[in-house]
Short mmCIF file of C-alpha atoms and ligand atoms in Angstrom, two decimals:
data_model
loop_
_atom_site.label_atom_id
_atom_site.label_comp_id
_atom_site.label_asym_id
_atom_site.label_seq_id
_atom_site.Cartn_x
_atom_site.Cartn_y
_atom_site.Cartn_z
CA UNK A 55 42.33 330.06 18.63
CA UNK A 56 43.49 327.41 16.30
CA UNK A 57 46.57 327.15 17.63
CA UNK A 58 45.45 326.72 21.45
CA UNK A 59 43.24 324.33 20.08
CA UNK A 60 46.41 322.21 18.48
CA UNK A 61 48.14 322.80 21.76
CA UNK A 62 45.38 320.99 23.31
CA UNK A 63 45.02 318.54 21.32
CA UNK A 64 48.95 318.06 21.53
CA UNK A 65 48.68 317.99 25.35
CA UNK A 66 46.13 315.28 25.42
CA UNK A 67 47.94 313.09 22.78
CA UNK A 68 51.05 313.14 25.52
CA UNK A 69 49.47 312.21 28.25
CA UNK A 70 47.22 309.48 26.80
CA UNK A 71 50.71 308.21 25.60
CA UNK A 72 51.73 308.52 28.98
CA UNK A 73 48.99 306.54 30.37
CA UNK A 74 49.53 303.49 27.95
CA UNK A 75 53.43 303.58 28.28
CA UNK A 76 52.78 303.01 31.93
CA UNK A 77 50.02 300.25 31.64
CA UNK A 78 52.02 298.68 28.83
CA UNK A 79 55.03 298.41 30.87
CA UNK A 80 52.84 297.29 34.36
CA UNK A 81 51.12 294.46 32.33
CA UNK A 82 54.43 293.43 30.80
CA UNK A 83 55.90 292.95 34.80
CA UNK A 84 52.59 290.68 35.35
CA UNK A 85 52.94 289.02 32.32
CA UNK A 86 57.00 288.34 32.82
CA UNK A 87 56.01 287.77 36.66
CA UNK A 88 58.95 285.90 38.54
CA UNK A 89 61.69 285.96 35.72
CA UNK A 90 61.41 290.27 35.73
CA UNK A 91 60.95 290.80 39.29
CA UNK A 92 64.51 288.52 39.63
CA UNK A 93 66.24 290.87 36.90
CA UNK A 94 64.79 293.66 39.12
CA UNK A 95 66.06 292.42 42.29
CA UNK A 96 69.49 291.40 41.27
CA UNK A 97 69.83 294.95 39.51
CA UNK A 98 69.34 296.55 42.58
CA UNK A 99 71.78 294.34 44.21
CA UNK A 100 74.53 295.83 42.29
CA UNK A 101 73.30 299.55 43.06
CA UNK A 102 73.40 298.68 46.68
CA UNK A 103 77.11 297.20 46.56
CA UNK A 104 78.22 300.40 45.46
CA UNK A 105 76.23 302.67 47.39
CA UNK A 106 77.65 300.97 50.59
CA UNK A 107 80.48 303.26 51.34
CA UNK A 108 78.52 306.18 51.18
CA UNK A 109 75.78 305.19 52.96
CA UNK A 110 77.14 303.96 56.23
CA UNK A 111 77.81 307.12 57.20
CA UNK A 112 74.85 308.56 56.64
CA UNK A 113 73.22 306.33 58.72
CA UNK A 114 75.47 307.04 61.60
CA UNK A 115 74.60 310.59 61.27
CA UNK A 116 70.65 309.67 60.81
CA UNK A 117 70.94 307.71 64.21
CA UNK A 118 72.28 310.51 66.68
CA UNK A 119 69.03 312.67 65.57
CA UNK A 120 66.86 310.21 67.62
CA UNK A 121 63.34 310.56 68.13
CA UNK A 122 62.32 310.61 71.71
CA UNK A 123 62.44 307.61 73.29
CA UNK A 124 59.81 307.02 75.85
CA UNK A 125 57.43 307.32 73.27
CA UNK A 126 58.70 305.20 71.01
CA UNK A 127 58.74 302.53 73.95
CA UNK A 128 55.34 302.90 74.57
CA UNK A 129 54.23 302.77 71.57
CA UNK A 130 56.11 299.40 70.15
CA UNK A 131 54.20 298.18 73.79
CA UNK A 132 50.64 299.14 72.74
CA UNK A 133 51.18 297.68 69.09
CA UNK A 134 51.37 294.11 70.35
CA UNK A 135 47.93 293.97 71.71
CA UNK A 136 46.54 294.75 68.20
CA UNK A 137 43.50 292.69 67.08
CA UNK A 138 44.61 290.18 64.24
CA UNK A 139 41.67 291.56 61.50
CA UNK A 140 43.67 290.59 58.72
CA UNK A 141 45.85 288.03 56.60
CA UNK A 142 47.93 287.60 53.64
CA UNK A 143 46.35 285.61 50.89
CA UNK A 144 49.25 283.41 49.29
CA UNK A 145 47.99 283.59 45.61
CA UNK A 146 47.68 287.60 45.48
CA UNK A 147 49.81 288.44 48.10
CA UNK A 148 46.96 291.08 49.23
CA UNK A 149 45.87 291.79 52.70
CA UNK A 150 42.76 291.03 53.42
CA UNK A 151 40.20 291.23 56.08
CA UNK A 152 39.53 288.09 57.99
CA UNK A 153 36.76 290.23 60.19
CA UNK A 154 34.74 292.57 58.97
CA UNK A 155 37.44 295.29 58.94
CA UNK A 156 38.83 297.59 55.99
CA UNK A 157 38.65 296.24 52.76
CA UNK A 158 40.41 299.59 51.42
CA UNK A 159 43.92 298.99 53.13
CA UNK A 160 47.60 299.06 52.06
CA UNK A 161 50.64 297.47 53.41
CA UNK A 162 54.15 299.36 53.62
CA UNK A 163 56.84 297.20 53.53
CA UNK A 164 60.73 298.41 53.06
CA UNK A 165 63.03 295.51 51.81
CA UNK A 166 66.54 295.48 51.91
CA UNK A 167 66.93 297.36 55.53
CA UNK A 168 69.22 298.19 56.85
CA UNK A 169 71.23 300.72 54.01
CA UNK A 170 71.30 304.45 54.29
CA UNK A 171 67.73 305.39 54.78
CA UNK A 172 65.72 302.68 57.08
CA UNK A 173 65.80 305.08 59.92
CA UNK A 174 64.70 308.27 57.98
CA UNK A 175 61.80 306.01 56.49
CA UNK A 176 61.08 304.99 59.86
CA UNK A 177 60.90 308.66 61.54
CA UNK A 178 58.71 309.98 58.34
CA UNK A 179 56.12 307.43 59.05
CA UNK A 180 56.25 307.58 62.41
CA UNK A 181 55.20 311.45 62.16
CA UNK A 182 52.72 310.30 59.62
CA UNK A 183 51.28 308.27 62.30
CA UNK A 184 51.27 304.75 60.37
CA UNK A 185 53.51 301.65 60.10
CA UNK A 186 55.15 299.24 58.18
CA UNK A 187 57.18 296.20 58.38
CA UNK A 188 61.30 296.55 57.68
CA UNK A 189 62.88 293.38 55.95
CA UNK A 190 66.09 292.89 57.19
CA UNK A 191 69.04 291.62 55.05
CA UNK A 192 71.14 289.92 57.72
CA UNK A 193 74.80 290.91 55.73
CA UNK A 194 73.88 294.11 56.01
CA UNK A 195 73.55 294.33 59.78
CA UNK A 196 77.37 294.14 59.96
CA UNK A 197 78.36 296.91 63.03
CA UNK A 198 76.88 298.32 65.72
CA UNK A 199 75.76 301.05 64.43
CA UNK A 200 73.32 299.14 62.29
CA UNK A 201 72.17 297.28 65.02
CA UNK A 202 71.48 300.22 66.82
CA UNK A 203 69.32 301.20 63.67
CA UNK A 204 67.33 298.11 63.65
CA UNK A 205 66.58 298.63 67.69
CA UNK A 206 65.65 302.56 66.85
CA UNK A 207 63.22 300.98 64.09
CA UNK A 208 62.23 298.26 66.27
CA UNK A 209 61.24 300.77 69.42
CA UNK A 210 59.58 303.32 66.76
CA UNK A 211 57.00 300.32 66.84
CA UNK A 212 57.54 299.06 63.42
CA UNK A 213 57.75 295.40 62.78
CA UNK A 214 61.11 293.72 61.68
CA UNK A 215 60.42 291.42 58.94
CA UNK A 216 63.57 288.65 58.11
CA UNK A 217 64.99 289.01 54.28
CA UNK A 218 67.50 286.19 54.75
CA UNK A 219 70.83 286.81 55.91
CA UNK A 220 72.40 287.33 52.46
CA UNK A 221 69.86 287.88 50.16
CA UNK A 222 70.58 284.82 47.56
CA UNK A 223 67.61 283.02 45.71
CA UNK A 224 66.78 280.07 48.07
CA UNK A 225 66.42 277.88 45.09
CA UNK A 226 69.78 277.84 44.52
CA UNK A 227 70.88 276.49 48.12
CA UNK A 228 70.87 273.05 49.73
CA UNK A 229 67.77 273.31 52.55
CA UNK A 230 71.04 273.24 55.34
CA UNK A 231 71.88 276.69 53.44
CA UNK A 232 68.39 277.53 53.31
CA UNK A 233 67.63 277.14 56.99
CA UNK A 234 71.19 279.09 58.11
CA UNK A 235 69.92 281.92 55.58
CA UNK A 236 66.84 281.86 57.41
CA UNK A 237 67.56 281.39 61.33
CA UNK A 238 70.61 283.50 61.44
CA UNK A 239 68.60 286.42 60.96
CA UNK A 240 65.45 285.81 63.18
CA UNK A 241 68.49 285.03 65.81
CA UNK A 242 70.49 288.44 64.98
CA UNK A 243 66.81 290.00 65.18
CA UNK A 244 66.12 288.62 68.58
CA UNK A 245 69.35 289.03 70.08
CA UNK A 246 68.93 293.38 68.79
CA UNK A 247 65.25 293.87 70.01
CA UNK A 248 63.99 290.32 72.55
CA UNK A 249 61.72 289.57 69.30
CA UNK A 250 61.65 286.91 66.51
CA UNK A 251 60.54 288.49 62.95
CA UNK A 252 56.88 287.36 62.73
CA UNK A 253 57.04 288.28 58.44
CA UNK A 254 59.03 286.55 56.07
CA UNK A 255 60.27 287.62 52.66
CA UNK A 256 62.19 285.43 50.30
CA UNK A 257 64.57 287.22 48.30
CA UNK A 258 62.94 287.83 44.77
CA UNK A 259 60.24 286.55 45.71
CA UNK A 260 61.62 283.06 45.36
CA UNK A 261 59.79 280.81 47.78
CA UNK A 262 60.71 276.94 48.00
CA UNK A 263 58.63 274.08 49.78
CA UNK A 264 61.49 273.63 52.72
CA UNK A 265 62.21 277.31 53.34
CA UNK A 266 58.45 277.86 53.58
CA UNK A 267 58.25 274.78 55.68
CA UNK A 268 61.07 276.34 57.74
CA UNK A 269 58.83 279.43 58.09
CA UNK A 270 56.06 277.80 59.81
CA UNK A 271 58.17 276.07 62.32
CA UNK A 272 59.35 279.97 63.12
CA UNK A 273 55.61 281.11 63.47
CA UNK A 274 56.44 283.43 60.19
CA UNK A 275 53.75 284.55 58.01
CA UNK A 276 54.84 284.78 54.54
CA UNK A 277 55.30 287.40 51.94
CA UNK A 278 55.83 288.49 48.66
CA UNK A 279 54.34 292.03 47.38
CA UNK A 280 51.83 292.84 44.62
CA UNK A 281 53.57 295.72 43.41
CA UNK A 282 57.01 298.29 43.38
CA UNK A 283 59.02 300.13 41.36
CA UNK A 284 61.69 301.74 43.02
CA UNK A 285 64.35 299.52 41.26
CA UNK A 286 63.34 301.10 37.99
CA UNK A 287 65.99 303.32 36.38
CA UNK A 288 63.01 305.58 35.96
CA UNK A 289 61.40 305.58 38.91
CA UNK A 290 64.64 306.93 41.05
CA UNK A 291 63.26 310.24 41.76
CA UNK A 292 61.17 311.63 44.51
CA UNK A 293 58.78 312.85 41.62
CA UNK A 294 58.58 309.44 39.41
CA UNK A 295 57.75 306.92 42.63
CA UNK A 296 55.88 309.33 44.37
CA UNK A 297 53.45 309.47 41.60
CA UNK A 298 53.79 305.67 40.44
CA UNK A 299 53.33 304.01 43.91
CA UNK A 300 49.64 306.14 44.23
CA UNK A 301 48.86 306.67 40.64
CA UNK A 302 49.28 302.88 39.49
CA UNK A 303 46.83 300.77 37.93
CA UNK A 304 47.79 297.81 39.83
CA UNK A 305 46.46 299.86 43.25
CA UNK A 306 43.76 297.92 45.08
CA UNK A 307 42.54 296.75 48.21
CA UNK A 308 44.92 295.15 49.99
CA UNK A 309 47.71 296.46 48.02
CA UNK A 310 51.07 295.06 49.40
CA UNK A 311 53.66 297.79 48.49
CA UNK A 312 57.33 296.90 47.93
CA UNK A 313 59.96 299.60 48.34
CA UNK A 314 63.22 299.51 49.15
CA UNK A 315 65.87 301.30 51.63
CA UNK A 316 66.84 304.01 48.85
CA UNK A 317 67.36 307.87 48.82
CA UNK A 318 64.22 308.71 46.82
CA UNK A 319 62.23 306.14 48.31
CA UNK A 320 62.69 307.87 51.70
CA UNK A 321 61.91 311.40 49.99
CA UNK A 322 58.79 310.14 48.72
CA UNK A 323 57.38 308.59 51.41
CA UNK A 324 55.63 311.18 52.87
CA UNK A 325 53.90 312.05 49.40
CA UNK A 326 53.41 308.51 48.90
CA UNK A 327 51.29 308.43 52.23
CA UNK A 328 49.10 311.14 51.56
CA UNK A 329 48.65 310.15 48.39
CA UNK A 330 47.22 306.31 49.51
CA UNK A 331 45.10 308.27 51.97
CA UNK A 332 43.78 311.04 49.57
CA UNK A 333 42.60 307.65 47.53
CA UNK A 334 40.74 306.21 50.60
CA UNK A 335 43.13 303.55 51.41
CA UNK A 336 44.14 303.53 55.15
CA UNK A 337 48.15 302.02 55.77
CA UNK A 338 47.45 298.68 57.58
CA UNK A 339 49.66 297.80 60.80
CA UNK A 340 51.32 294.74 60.31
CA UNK A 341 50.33 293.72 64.06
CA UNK A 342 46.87 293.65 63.36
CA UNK A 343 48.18 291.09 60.26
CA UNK A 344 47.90 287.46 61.54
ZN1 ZN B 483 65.45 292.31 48.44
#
């Protein structure tokens, strides 16, 4: 009896610990803000450079097991007509209603498309019947094959959001480097699917006055995220991001989710779905975003 009683008491003591490791560490992002998400960023950076070999030909291999088409077509068709219930509110990032729809929604968005996994991501939430917008690195659009990715994402009915062409902080460029970072990729975009990227995303979340003037001028609505952790050494499991992207604190309406093209973002997506909808939150569809 005693010693149950110790084991309980044991087991509670962990996960309390647990509990205030992860709020500890959530609060410190907040509190750090910019300067950690930029570490963040730039770490994962690196992990994509060397991941590159590897993971072009995966996605050639993830593109020949194609979905079928014609309903794919239709279905990027139907999603333009959407009702525009909702916006992004620049101080929070959130979605919120601008009617009286859904408070309780939550926005998927995949940054640094297209690596090894956009595709997969793309087919997993396509059979999970929701949608989410792809940010598209231009640099890493670089053969046909990955433009062939972006159209199969594209026709799957998601939205293609631009990420500049070469992911750099727009602070650090003149506004002539600025605006090529920016154009080039809503002109790659157009040329691979006949549509401009309606969504912006500055790399690190590193908005300037001219690039967001640029922005406007491209009818782009503007984004950064409220949270993410798949850039976390230890969130790189199916397990760990599955259960952080559902189970954080920082989960609330209009929750703007940042993940990014990775291996055990794409095996978690499915559980990170359910999960958001076992909480009550419906996935938002970016067309219905103004
Ligand atoms: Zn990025």
């Amino acid at each position: 009896m005693r010693k149950i009683s110790i084991y309980a008491l044991l087991l509670t003591f962990i996960i309390l610990q647990g509990c205030a490791t992860d709020n500890e560490s959530n609060s410190a992002e907040e509190v750090n803000g910019q300067a950690s998400q930029e570490e963040m960023e730039s770490n994962q950076n690196s992990d994509l450079e060397e991941q590159d070999g590897e993971e072009e030909d995966q996605a050639g291999n993830v593109s020949e097991e194609e979905e079928t088409q014609s309903a794919a077509d239709s279905n990027a068709e139907e999603s333009k007509e959407v009702e525009k219930e909702y916006q992004i509110n620049e101080s929070t990032w959130t979605v919120d209603p601008i009617t009286d729809a859904d408070p309780k929604v939550a926005l998927l968005t995949i940054d640094d498309a297209p690596d090894a996994n956009a595709l997969k991501i793309a087919q997993t939430l396509k059979k999970l019947d929701v949608s989410a917008i792809f940010f598209v690195n231009g640099h890493l659009v670089n053969s046909p094959e990955k433009e062939e990715v972006i159209k199969e994402i594209y026709d799957l009915g998601f939205a293609i959001g631009n990420h500049t062409y070469s992911h750099s902080n727009l602070k650090d460029l003149t506004e002539e480097e600025q605006k090529e970072e920016i154009l080039k990729v809503n002109d790659m975009v157009e040329d691979i699917t006949g549509e401009r990227p309606r969504f912006f995303r500055a790399p690190f979340g590193s908005n300037t006055d001219y690039s967001k003037g640029i922005a406007a001028e491209e009818n782009m609505t503007i984004m950064n995220w409220t949270y993410g952790y798949d850039w976390e050494k230890e969130y790189q499991t199916r397990e760990a991001i599955a259960d952080i992207m559902v189970n954080t604190p920082y989960l609330s309406n209009g929750a703007n989710l940042l993940m990014h093209d990775r291996t055990w973002t794409m095996e978690a997506m499915e559980d990170i779905v359910k999960g958001l909808q076992q909480k009550g939150y419906s996935i938002v569809n970016p067309d219905a975003i103004k």
